[in-house]
Short mmCIF file of C-alpha atoms in Angstrom, two decimals:
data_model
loop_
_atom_site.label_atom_id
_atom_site.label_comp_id
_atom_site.label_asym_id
_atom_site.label_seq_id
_atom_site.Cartn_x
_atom_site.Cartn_y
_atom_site.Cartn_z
CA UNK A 255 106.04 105.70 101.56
CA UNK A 256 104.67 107.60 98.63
CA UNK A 257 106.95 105.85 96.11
CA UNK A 258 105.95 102.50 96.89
CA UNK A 259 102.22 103.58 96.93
CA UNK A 260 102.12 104.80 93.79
CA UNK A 261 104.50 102.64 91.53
CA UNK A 262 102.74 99.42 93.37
CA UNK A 263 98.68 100.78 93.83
CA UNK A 264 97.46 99.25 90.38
CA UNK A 265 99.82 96.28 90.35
CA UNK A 266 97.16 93.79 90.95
CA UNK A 267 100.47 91.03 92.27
CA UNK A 268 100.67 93.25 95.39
CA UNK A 269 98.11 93.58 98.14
CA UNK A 270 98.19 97.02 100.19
CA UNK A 271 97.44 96.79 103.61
CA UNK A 272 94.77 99.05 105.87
CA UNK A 273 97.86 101.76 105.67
CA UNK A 274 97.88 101.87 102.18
CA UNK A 275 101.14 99.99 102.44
CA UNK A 276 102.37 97.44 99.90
CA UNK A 277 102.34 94.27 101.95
CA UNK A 278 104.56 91.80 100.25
CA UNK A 279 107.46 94.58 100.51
CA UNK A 280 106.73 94.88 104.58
CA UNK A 281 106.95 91.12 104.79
CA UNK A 282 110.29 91.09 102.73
CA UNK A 283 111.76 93.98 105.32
CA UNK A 284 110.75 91.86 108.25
CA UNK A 285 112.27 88.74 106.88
CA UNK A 286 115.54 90.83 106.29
CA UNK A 287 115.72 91.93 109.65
CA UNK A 288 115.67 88.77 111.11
CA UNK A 289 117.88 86.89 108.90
CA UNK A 290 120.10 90.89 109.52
CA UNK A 291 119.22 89.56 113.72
CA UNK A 292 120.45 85.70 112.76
CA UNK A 293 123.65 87.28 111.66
CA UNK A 294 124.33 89.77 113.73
CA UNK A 295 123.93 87.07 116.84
CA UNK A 296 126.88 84.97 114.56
CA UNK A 297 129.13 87.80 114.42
CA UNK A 298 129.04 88.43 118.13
CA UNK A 299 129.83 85.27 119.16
CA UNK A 300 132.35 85.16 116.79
CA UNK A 301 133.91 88.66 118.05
CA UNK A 302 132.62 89.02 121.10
CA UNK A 303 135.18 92.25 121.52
CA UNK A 304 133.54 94.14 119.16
CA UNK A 305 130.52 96.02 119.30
CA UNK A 306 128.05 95.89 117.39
CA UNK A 307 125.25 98.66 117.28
CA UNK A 308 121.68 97.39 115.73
CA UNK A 309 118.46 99.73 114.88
CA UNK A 310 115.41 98.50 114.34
CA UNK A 311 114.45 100.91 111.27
CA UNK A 312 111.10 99.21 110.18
CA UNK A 313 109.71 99.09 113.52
CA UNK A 314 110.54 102.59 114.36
CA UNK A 315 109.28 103.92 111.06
CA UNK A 316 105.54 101.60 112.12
CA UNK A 317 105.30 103.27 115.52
CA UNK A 318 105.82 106.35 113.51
CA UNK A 319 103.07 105.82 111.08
CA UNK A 320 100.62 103.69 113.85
CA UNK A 321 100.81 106.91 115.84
CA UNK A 322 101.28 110.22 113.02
CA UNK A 323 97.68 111.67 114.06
CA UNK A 324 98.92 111.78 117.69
CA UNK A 325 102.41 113.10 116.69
CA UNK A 326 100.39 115.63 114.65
CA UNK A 327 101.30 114.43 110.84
CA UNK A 328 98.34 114.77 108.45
CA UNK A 329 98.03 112.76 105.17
CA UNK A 330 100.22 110.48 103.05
CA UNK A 331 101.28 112.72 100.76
CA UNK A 332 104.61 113.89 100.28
CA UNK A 333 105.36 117.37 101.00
CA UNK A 334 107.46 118.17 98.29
CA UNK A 335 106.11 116.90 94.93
CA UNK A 336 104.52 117.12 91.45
CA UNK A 337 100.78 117.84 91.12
CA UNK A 338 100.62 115.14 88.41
CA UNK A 339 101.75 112.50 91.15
CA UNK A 340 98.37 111.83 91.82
CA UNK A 341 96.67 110.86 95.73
CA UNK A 342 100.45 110.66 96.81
CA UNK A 343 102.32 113.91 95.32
CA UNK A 344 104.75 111.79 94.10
CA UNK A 345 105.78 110.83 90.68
CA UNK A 346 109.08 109.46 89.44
CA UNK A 347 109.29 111.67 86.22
CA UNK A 348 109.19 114.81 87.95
CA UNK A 349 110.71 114.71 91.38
CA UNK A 350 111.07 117.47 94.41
CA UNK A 351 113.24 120.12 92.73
CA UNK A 352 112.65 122.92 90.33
CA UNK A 353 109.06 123.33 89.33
CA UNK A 354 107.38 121.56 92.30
CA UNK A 355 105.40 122.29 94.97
CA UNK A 356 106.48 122.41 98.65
CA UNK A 357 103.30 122.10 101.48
CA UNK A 358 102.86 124.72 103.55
CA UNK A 359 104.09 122.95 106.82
CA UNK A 360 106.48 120.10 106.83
CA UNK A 361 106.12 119.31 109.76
CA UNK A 362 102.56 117.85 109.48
CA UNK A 363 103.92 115.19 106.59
CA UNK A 364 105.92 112.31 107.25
CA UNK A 365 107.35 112.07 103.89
CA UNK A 366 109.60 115.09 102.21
CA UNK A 367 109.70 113.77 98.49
CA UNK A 368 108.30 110.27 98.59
CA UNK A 369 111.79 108.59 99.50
CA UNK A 370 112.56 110.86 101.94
CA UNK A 371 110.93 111.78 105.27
CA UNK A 372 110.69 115.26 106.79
CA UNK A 373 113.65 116.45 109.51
CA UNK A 374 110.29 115.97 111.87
CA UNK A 375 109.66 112.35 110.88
CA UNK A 376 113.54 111.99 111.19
CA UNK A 377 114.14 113.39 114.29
CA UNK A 378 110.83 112.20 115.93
CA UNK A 379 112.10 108.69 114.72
CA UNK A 380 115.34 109.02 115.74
CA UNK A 381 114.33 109.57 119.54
CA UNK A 382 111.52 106.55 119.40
CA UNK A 383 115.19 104.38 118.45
CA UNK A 384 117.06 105.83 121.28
CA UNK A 385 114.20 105.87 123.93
CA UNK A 386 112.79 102.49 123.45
CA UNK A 387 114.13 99.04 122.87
CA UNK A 388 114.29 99.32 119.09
CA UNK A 389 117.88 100.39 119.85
CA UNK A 390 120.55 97.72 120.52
CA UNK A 391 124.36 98.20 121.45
CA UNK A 392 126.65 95.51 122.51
CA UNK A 393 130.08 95.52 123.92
#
């Protein structure tokens, strides 16, 4: 995400991956979600009545970004930024709102303002969760 690209890109304590990713915080996100899968298994065997409804966010969002050239996003820009963001469009002073830029076509970016991502990224996303077995719901 644009954010984390550009507040992290010169901090030479972080390492960013072929994806232009900051590493350390993927590693943190997958060590949440499996101390968020340790817990989860806890509470349902503790309340086995209830259900409990689990999606795997970080893992959607990678097949999202392993595969944006075949689900035709361009770039790693955000659509919706300042020009004085730099490679990403993105720049914390001066965020999506009056006296920014929008792209063209949305729909070819995954991220809408550097936080955000696009209703296409979203909705694209949202159907990888439901379709595959990134989604988990237990009765």
């Amino acid at each position: 995400m644009p954010i984390y690209q550009s507040l992290f890109e010169n901090d030479a304590q972080f390492t960013l991956d072929e994806n232009y990713c900051v590493a350390e915080l993927n590693e943190f996100s997958k060590y949440y979600n499996e101390q968020l899968q340790s817990a989860l298994e806890l509470l349902r065997t503790s309340h086995p009545e209830v259900s409990i409804v689990y999606a795997d966010y970080y893992n959607a969002f990678q097949w999202l970004f392993d595969n944006r050239s075949e689900l035709g996003f361009s770039g790693t820009q955000a659509c919706c930024g300042s020009e004085s963001g730099g490679l990403y469009n993105f720049d914390l002073r001066k965020m999506c709102g009056k006296g920014t830029k929008v792209c063209p076509n949305p729909d070819q970016t995954i991220s809408w303002d550097g936080i955000h991502l696009t209703q296409k990224a979203y909705q694209i996303m949202a159907q990888q969760l439901l379709e595959s077995h990134l989604f988990e719901c237990t009765a």
